[in-house]
PDB file of C-alpha atoms in Angstrom:
ATOM      1  CA  MET A  23       0.612  13.825  25.272  1.00 63.00           C
ATOM      2  CA  TRP A  24       1.050  10.086  25.778  1.00 58.00           C
ATOM      3  CA  LEU A  25       0.110   9.185  22.198  1.00 63.00           C
ATOM      4  CA  LEU A  26       3.118  11.180  21.063  1.00 66.00           C
ATOM      5  CA  HIS A  27       5.709  10.662  23.819  1.00 66.00           C
ATOM      6  CA  SER A  28       5.127   7.134  25.163  1.00 75.00           C
ATOM      7  CA  SER A  29       6.174   3.977  23.401  1.00 76.00           C
ATOM      8  CA  ILE A  30       2.755   2.346  23.948  1.00 78.00           C
ATOM      9  CA  GLY A  31       1.004   5.434  22.599  1.00 80.00           C
ATOM     10  CA  ARG A  32       3.145   5.504  19.516  1.00 79.00           C
ATOM     11  CA  LYS A  33       2.555   1.813  18.826  1.00 83.00           C
ATOM     12  CA  LEU A  34      -1.194   2.341  19.283  1.00 86.00           C
ATOM     13  CA  VAL A  35      -1.237   5.145  16.723  1.00 87.00           C
ATOM     14  CA  MET A  36       0.816   2.927  14.368  1.00 85.00           C
ATOM     15  CA  SER A  37      -1.640   0.064  14.847  1.00 86.00           C
ATOM     16  CA  ILE A  38      -4.810   2.069  14.291  1.00 89.00           C
ATOM     17  CA  SER A  39      -3.443   3.949  11.264  1.00 90.00           C
ATOM     18  CA  GLY A  40      -2.086   0.679   9.822  1.00 88.00           C
ATOM     19  CA  ALA A  41      -5.463  -1.077  10.246  1.00 89.00           C
ATOM     20  CA  THR A  42      -7.168   1.815   8.480  1.00 92.00           C
ATOM     21  CA  LEU A  43      -4.748   1.528   5.564  1.00 91.00           C
ATOM     22  CA  VAL A  44      -5.438  -2.213   5.318  1.00 92.00           C
ATOM     23  CA  LEU A  45      -9.157  -1.460   4.999  1.00 92.00           C
ATOM     24  CA  PHE A  46      -8.338   1.029   2.257  1.00 94.00           C
ATOM     25  CA  LEU A  47      -6.233  -1.532   0.403  1.00 94.00           C
ATOM     26  CA  LEU A  48      -9.146  -3.975   0.483  1.00 94.00           C
ATOM     27  CA  PHE A  49     -11.429  -1.295  -0.964  1.00 93.00           C
ATOM     28  CA  HIS A  50      -8.904  -0.285  -3.620  1.00 94.00           C
ATOM     29  CA  LEU A  51      -8.391  -3.937  -4.545  1.00 95.00           C
ATOM     30  CA  SER A  52     -12.146  -4.469  -5.069  1.00 94.00           C
ATOM     31  CA  MET A  53     -12.110  -1.518  -7.472  1.00 92.00           C
ATOM     32  CA  ASN A  54      -9.138  -2.815  -9.420  1.00 94.00           C
ATOM     33  CA  VAL A  55     -10.587  -6.343  -9.723  1.00 95.00           C
ATOM     34  CA  ALA A  56     -13.701  -4.803 -11.187  1.00 94.00           C
ATOM     35  CA  ALA A  57     -11.576  -3.182 -13.872  1.00 95.00           C
ATOM     36  CA  VAL A  58     -10.409  -6.590 -15.132  1.00 95.00           C
ATOM     37  CA  PHE A  59     -13.991  -7.696 -15.848  1.00 94.00           C
ATOM     38  CA  SER A  60     -15.662  -4.407 -16.769  1.00 94.00           C
ATOM     39  CA  ALA A  61     -13.983  -1.204 -17.869  1.00 93.00           C
ATOM     40  CA  GLU A  62     -17.353   0.552 -17.769  1.00 94.00           C
ATOM     41  CA  ALA A  63     -17.956  -0.422 -14.132  1.00 93.00           C
ATOM     42  CA  TYR A  64     -14.439   0.716 -13.160  1.00 94.00           C
ATOM     43  CA  ASN A  65     -14.878   4.048 -14.943  1.00 94.00           C
ATOM     44  CA  THR A  66     -18.233   4.573 -13.169  1.00 93.00           C
ATOM     45  CA  ILE A  67     -16.400   4.179  -9.875  1.00 90.00           C
ATOM     46  CA  CYS A  68     -13.650   6.568 -11.066  1.00 89.00           C
ATOM     47  CA  ALA A  69     -16.322   9.146 -11.921  1.00 88.00           C
ATOM     48  CA  LEU A  70     -17.844   8.823  -8.491  1.00 87.00           C
ATOM     49  CA  LEU A  71     -14.412   9.232  -6.942  1.00 84.00           C
ATOM     50  CA  GLY A  72     -13.316  12.065  -9.166  1.00 81.00           C
ATOM     51  CA  ALA A  73     -12.960  15.672  -8.044  1.00 82.00           C
ATOM     52  CA  ASN A  74     -16.046  15.499  -5.807  1.00 85.00           C
ATOM     53  CA  TRP A  75     -15.868  17.097  -2.376  1.00 86.00           C
ATOM     54  CA  TYR A  76     -16.262  13.792  -0.550  1.00 89.00           C
ATOM     55  CA  ALA A  77     -13.589  12.093  -2.664  1.00 89.00           C
ATOM     56  CA  VAL A  78     -11.197  14.988  -2.128  1.00 91.00           C
ATOM     57  CA  ALA A  79     -11.920  14.961   1.633  1.00 93.00           C
ATOM     58  CA  ALA A  80     -11.311  11.183   1.740  1.00 92.00           C
ATOM     59  CA  THR A  81      -8.040  11.642  -0.218  1.00 91.00           C
ATOM     60  CA  VAL A  82      -6.813  14.292   2.191  1.00 94.00           C
ATOM     61  CA  GLY A  83      -7.735  12.058   5.136  1.00 95.00           C
ATOM     62  CA  LEU A  84      -5.945   9.077   3.571  1.00 93.00           C
ATOM     63  CA  GLY A  85      -2.869  11.151   2.946  1.00 92.00           C
ATOM     64  CA  ALA A  86      -2.891  12.296   6.540  1.00 95.00           C
ATOM     65  CA  ILE A  87      -3.142   8.714   7.800  1.00 94.00           C
ATOM     66  CA  VAL A  88      -0.198   7.647   5.573  1.00 92.00           C
ATOM     67  CA  ALA A  89       1.829  10.586   6.894  1.00 92.00           C
ATOM     68  CA  ILE A  90       0.977   9.788  10.526  1.00 92.00           C
ATOM     69  CA  HIS A  91       1.813   6.113   9.968  1.00 90.00           C
ATOM     70  CA  PHE A  92       5.165   6.999   8.444  1.00 88.00           C
ATOM     71  CA  ILE A  93       6.092   9.655  11.029  1.00 89.00           C
ATOM     72  CA  TYR A  94       5.311   7.381  13.944  1.00 86.00           C
ATOM     73  CA  ALA A  95       7.240   4.541  12.268  1.00 84.00           C
ATOM     74  CA  LEU A  96      10.213   6.879  12.051  1.00 86.00           C
ATOM     75  CA  MET A  97       9.895   7.881  15.684  1.00 85.00           C
ATOM     76  CA  LEU A  98       9.683   4.265  16.823  1.00 82.00           C
ATOM     77  CA  THR A  99      12.637   3.295  14.650  1.00 79.00           C
ATOM     78  CA  LEU A 100      14.808   6.095  16.098  1.00 81.00           C
ATOM     79  CA  GLN A 101      13.611   5.182  19.632  1.00 79.00           C
ATOM     80  CA  ASN A 102      14.626   1.554  19.121  1.00 73.00           C
ATOM     81  CA  ARG A 103      18.003   2.525  17.687  1.00 74.00           C
ATOM     82  CA  LYS A 104      18.645   4.785  20.674  1.00 75.00           C
ATOM     83  CA  ALA A 105      17.669   2.065  23.105  1.00 68.00           C
ATOM     84  CA  ARG A 106      20.047  -0.396  21.461  1.00 65.00           C
ATOM     85  CA  GLY A 107      22.943   2.026  21.687  1.00 59.00           C
ATOM     86  CA  LYS A 108      26.275   0.600  20.483  1.00 55.00           C
ATOM     87  CA  ASP A 109      24.676  -2.854  20.087  1.00 54.00           C
ATOM     88  CA  ARG A 110      23.153  -1.774  16.797  1.00 49.00           C
ATOM     89  CA  TYR A 111      26.597  -1.757  15.247  1.00 46.00           C
ATOM     90  CA  ALA A 112      27.301  -5.376  16.228  1.00 48.00           C
ATOM     91  CA  VAL A 113      26.934  -8.018  13.553  1.00 46.00           C
ATOM     92  CA  ASN A 114      24.536 -10.548  15.061  1.00 50.00           C
ATOM     93  CA  SER A 115      22.395 -13.244  13.583  1.00 51.00           C
ATOM     94  CA  ARG A 116      18.690 -12.730  13.692  1.00 52.00           C
ATOM     95  CA  PRO A 117      17.280 -13.721  17.132  1.00 53.00           C
ATOM     96  CA  GLU A 118      15.195 -16.822  17.267  1.00 52.00           C
ATOM     97  CA  GLY A 119      11.482 -16.120  16.725  1.00 54.00           C
ATOM     98  CA  VAL A 120      12.170 -12.729  15.113  1.00 58.00           C
ATOM     99  CA  SER A 121      11.125 -12.588  11.488  1.00 65.00           C
ATOM    100  CA  TRP A 122      13.094 -10.897   8.701  1.00 67.00           C
ATOM    101  CA  ALA A 123      10.120  -8.609   8.071  1.00 66.00           C
ATOM    102  CA  SER A 124      10.105  -7.597  11.759  1.00 68.00           C
ATOM    103  CA  GLN A 125      13.761  -6.504  11.578  1.00 72.00           C
ATOM    104  CA  ASN A 126      13.247  -4.604   8.330  1.00 75.00           C
ATOM    105  CA  MET A 127       9.811  -3.009   8.724  1.00 77.00           C
ATOM    106  CA  PHE A 128      11.023   0.536   8.260  1.00 78.00           C
ATOM    107  CA  VAL A 129      13.022  -0.285   5.124  1.00 83.00           C
ATOM    108  CA  LEU A 130      10.038  -2.189   3.726  1.00 83.00           C
ATOM    109  CA  GLY A 131       7.914   0.811   4.534  1.00 83.00           C
ATOM    110  CA  LEU A 132      10.302   3.096   2.611  1.00 85.00           C
ATOM    111  CA  VAL A 133      10.006   0.819  -0.434  1.00 87.00           C
ATOM    112  CA  VAL A 134       6.202   0.897  -0.169  1.00 87.00           C
ATOM    113  CA  ILE A 135       6.166   4.702   0.170  1.00 88.00           C
ATOM    114  CA  GLY A 136       8.560   5.095  -2.749  1.00 87.00           C
ATOM    115  CA  PHE A 137       6.393   3.071  -5.072  1.00 88.00           C
ATOM    116  CA  LEU A 138       3.321   4.812  -3.718  1.00 89.00           C
ATOM    117  CA  LEU A 139       4.759   8.089  -4.999  1.00 91.00           C
ATOM    118  CA  LEU A 140       5.193   6.463  -8.407  1.00 91.00           C
ATOM    119  CA  HIS A 141       1.600   5.241  -8.303  1.00 92.00           C
ATOM    120  CA  PHE A 142       0.323   8.679  -7.410  1.00 92.00           C
ATOM    121  CA  SER A 143       2.301  10.317 -10.264  1.00 92.00           C
ATOM    122  CA  GLN A 144       0.788   7.863 -12.734  1.00 92.00           C
ATOM    123  CA  PHE A 145      -2.835   7.808 -11.591  1.00 93.00           C
ATOM    124  CA  TRP A 146      -3.896  10.346  -8.934  1.00 92.00           C
ATOM    125  CA  TYR A 147      -1.853  13.236 -10.414  1.00 92.00           C
ATOM    126  CA  LYS A 148      -3.277  12.686 -13.922  1.00 92.00           C
ATOM    127  CA  MET A 149      -6.803  11.978 -12.753  1.00 93.00           C
ATOM    128  CA  MET A 150      -8.172  13.690  -9.612  1.00 92.00           C
ATOM    129  CA  PHE A 151      -5.467  16.393  -9.434  1.00 92.00           C
ATOM    130  CA  ALA A 152      -5.915  17.182 -13.140  1.00 93.00           C
ATOM    131  CA  GLU A 153      -9.637  17.609 -12.613  1.00 92.00           C
ATOM    132  CA  LEU A 154      -9.065  19.839  -9.614  1.00 91.00           C
ATOM    133  CA  THR A 155      -6.900  22.097 -11.740  1.00 91.00           C
ATOM    134  CA  GLY A 156      -9.543  22.338 -14.459  1.00 91.00           C
ATOM    135  CA  HIS A 157      -8.290  19.690 -16.910  1.00 91.00           C
ATOM    136  CA  HIS A 158     -10.760  17.028 -18.023  1.00 91.00           C
ATOM    137  CA  THR A 159      -8.417  15.355 -20.521  1.00 94.00           C
ATOM    138  CA  VAL A 160      -4.742  14.526 -20.348  1.00 94.00           C
ATOM    139  CA  ALA A 161      -2.080  13.156 -22.705  1.00 93.00           C
ATOM    140  CA  LEU A 162      -1.457   9.476 -22.260  1.00 92.00           C
ATOM    141  CA  GLY A 163       0.933   7.586 -24.498  1.00 86.00           C
ATOM    142  CA  GLY A 164       0.389   9.795 -27.521  1.00 86.00           C
ATOM    143  CA  ALA A 165      -3.406   9.851 -27.085  1.00 92.00           C
ATOM    144  CA  THR A 166      -5.750  12.167 -25.238  1.00 94.00           C
ATOM    145  CA  VAL A 167      -7.983  10.494 -22.670  1.00 94.00           C
ATOM    146  CA  SER A 168     -10.573  11.586 -20.135  1.00 94.00           C
ATOM    147  CA  THR A 169      -9.378  12.005 -16.600  1.00 92.00           C
ATOM    148  CA  GLN A 170     -12.213   9.712 -15.557  1.00 91.00           C
ATOM    149  CA  ASP A 171     -11.238   6.916 -17.949  1.00 94.00           C
ATOM    150  CA  GLY A 172      -9.398   4.963 -15.293  1.00 94.00           C
ATOM    151  CA  ALA A 173      -9.418   1.756 -17.357  1.00 94.00           C
ATOM    152  CA  ALA A 174      -7.366   3.493 -20.056  1.00 95.00           C
ATOM    153  CA  PHE A 175      -4.765   4.494 -17.466  1.00 95.00           C
ATOM    154  CA  VAL A 176      -4.548   0.996 -16.037  1.00 95.00           C
ATOM    155  CA  GLN A 177      -4.296  -0.554 -19.470  1.00 95.00           C
ATOM    156  CA  TYR A 178      -1.611   1.901 -20.606  1.00 95.00           C
ATOM    157  CA  TYR A 179       0.717   1.584 -17.600  1.00 96.00           C
ATOM    158  CA  PHE A 180       0.301  -2.167 -17.144  1.00 96.00           C
ATOM    159  CA  SER A 181       1.147  -2.790 -20.794  1.00 95.00           C
ATOM    160  CA  GLN A 182       4.770  -1.743 -20.067  1.00 95.00           C
ATOM    161  CA  PRO A 183       6.999  -4.576 -18.832  1.00 95.00           C
ATOM    162  CA  TRP A 184       9.241  -2.485 -16.559  1.00 95.00           C
ATOM    163  CA  ILE A 185       6.236  -0.970 -14.789  1.00 95.00           C
ATOM    164  CA  VAL A 186       4.677  -4.426 -14.337  1.00 96.00           C
ATOM    165  CA  ILE A 187       7.915  -5.725 -12.812  1.00 96.00           C
ATOM    166  CA  ALA A 188       8.225  -2.636 -10.582  1.00 94.00           C
ATOM    167  CA  TYR A 189       4.680  -3.127  -9.304  1.00 95.00           C
ATOM    168  CA  LEU A 190       5.275  -6.820  -8.629  1.00 96.00           C
ATOM    169  CA  VAL A 191       8.338  -5.914  -6.553  1.00 93.00           C
ATOM    170  CA  TRP A 192       6.140  -3.394  -4.712  1.00 93.00           C
ATOM    171  CA  TYR A 193       3.563  -6.065  -3.948  1.00 95.00           C
ATOM    172  CA  ALA A 194       6.273  -8.325  -2.549  1.00 93.00           C
ATOM    173  CA  ALA A 195       7.554  -5.590  -0.219  1.00 92.00           C
ATOM    174  CA  LEU A 196       3.989  -4.822   0.786  1.00 92.00           C
ATOM    175  CA  TRP A 197       3.366  -8.502   1.572  1.00 93.00           C
ATOM    176  CA  PHE A 198       6.333  -8.652   3.982  1.00 90.00           C
ATOM    177  CA  HIS A 199       5.252  -5.373   5.563  1.00 89.00           C
ATOM    178  CA  LEU A 200       1.677  -6.494   6.028  1.00 89.00           C
ATOM    179  CA  THR A 201       2.440  -9.976   7.385  1.00 88.00           C
ATOM    180  CA  HIS A 202       4.284  -8.505  10.364  1.00 82.00           C
ATOM    181  CA  GLY A 203       2.241  -5.337  10.687  1.00 81.00           C
ATOM    182  CA  PHE A 204      -1.099  -7.113  10.879  1.00 81.00           C
ATOM    183  CA  TRP A 205      -0.503  -9.349  13.853  1.00 75.00           C
ATOM    184  CA  SER A 206       1.671  -6.685  15.540  1.00 79.00           C
ATOM    185  CA  ALA A 207      -1.246  -4.235  15.378  1.00 79.00           C
ATOM    186  CA  VAL A 208      -3.616  -6.808  16.839  1.00 77.00           C
ATOM    187  CA  GLN A 209      -1.188  -7.529  19.651  1.00 74.00           C
ATOM    188  CA  THR A 210      -0.750  -3.808  20.403  1.00 74.00           C
ATOM    189  CA  VAL A 211      -4.479  -3.209  20.840  1.00 68.00           C
ATOM    190  CA  GLY A 212      -4.697  -6.153  23.219  1.00 67.00           C
ATOM    191  CA  TRP A 213      -6.585  -8.640  21.027  1.00 64.00           C
ATOM    192  CA  SER A 214      -3.993 -11.338  21.384  1.00 63.00           C
ATOM    193  CA  ASN A 215      -2.730 -13.853  23.883  1.00 63.00           C
ATOM    194  CA  GLY A 216      -0.627 -16.993  23.996  1.00 66.00           C
ATOM    195  CA  VAL A 217      -3.289 -18.995  22.184  1.00 69.00           C
ATOM    196  CA  TRP A 218      -4.290 -16.437  19.574  1.00 69.00           C
ATOM    197  CA  LEU A 219      -0.894 -14.998  18.663  1.00 74.00           C
ATOM    198  CA  ASP A 220      -0.069 -17.701  16.170  1.00 78.00           C
ATOM    199  CA  ARG A 221      -3.585 -17.636  14.845  1.00 80.00           C
ATOM    200  CA  TRP A 222      -3.387 -13.887  14.213  1.00 81.00           C
ATOM    201  CA  LYS A 223      -0.058 -14.379  12.467  1.00 83.00           C
ATOM    202  CA  TRP A 224      -1.680 -16.880  10.081  1.00 87.00           C
ATOM    203  CA  ILE A 225      -4.671 -14.596   9.590  1.00 87.00           C
ATOM    204  CA  GLY A 226      -2.260 -11.781   8.818  1.00 87.00           C
ATOM    205  CA  ARG A 227      -0.458 -13.933   6.192  1.00 90.00           C
ATOM    206  CA  ILE A 228      -3.790 -14.825   4.621  1.00 93.00           C
ATOM    207  CA  VAL A 229      -4.946 -11.217   4.466  1.00 92.00           C
ATOM    208  CA  ALA A 230      -1.603  -9.997   3.114  1.00 93.00           C
ATOM    209  CA  THR A 231      -1.501 -12.764   0.531  1.00 96.00           C
ATOM    210  CA  ALA A 232      -5.059 -12.069  -0.593  1.00 96.00           C
ATOM    211  CA  ILE A 233      -4.337  -8.355  -1.013  1.00 95.00           C
ATOM    212  CA  CYS A 234      -0.996  -8.727  -2.771  1.00 96.00           C
ATOM    213  CA  LEU A 235      -2.033 -11.622  -5.001  1.00 97.00           C
ATOM    214  CA  GLY A 236      -5.196  -9.710  -5.863  1.00 97.00           C
ATOM    215  CA  PHE A 237      -3.211  -6.651  -7.012  1.00 97.00           C
ATOM    216  CA  ALA A 238      -0.721  -8.866  -8.828  1.00 97.00           C
ATOM    217  CA  PHE A 239      -3.645 -10.566 -10.631  1.00 97.00           C
ATOM    218  CA  VAL A 240      -4.926  -7.224 -11.870  1.00 97.00           C
ATOM    219  CA  THR A 241      -1.437  -6.110 -12.996  1.00 97.00           C
ATOM    220  CA  VAL A 242      -0.647  -9.321 -14.859  1.00 97.00           C
ATOM    221  CA  ALA A 243      -4.162  -9.573 -16.314  1.00 96.00           C
ATOM    222  CA  PHE A 244      -3.857  -6.143 -17.938  1.00 96.00           C
ATOM    223  CA  TYR A 245      -0.392  -6.947 -19.158  1.00 96.00           C
ATOM    224  CA  LEU A 246      -1.670 -10.140 -20.830  1.00 95.00           C
ATOM    225  CA  LYS A 247      -4.555  -8.170 -22.313  1.00 92.00           C
ATOM    226  CA  SER A 248      -2.052  -5.800 -23.864  1.00 91.00           C
ATOM    227  CA  LEU A 249      -0.195  -8.740 -25.426  1.00 89.00           C
ATOM    228  CA  CYS A 250      -3.424 -10.193 -26.780  1.00 84.00           C
ATOM    229  CA  CYS A 251      -4.344  -6.807 -28.219  1.00 74.00           C
ATOM    230  CA  GLY A 252      -0.934  -6.473 -29.811  1.00 59.00           C
ATOM    231  CA  ILE A 253      -1.301  -9.887 -31.479  1.00 48.00           C
ATOM    232  CA  SER A 254      -4.818  -9.241 -32.637  1.00 45.00           C
ATOM    233  CA  CYS A 255      -3.875  -5.783 -33.956  1.00 48.00           C
ATOM    234  CA  HIS A 256      -1.289  -7.380 -36.188  1.00 40.00           C
TER     235      HIS A 256
END
């Protein structure tokens, strides 16, 4: 099958799966921004996306897309290393016109995946998965909260400095990954040429910056809220 064995097919799968994940990030970002301004609105969304069949189906589909994206990234990385042969051991400066992100896409992807597992353990595991296993409340920081009280989860985790810093590092890695991945995906599907390549690169930077700054805004906003609460409580 050419989508599996050919270089062009693998890049096409990477591009389509990557574009789908960007759309999900935009959706997820809109949810998180809502949480900053209205805990009730955010919790309503969490209730709609709880252990419902459509939410579970979407989660399984999203997990499959992430797995496909990672597996194909691994195959392309191994393919490129094999093609370079002994040259990969040579210490060379970065070629002109090749970005740092381009040379380190797989490593950046590993960082993103690593923090994604942390994110799942903090939110998905204690919310949707807990509901699926019959638990409607979970322990959170010495308190018992509803699995659909997403605002409480966000407030709890983003009140801890080390978690805030870890997430900000994650957003930085995600930014570098997206800035290269966006225009590379567009180029792979044939929507680019000599005139539009630079334009797509700038569009990619804008999209990546909007996504990562948006998530950073939510993270920092909840951390500042926790500081204000701490001051007012005393």
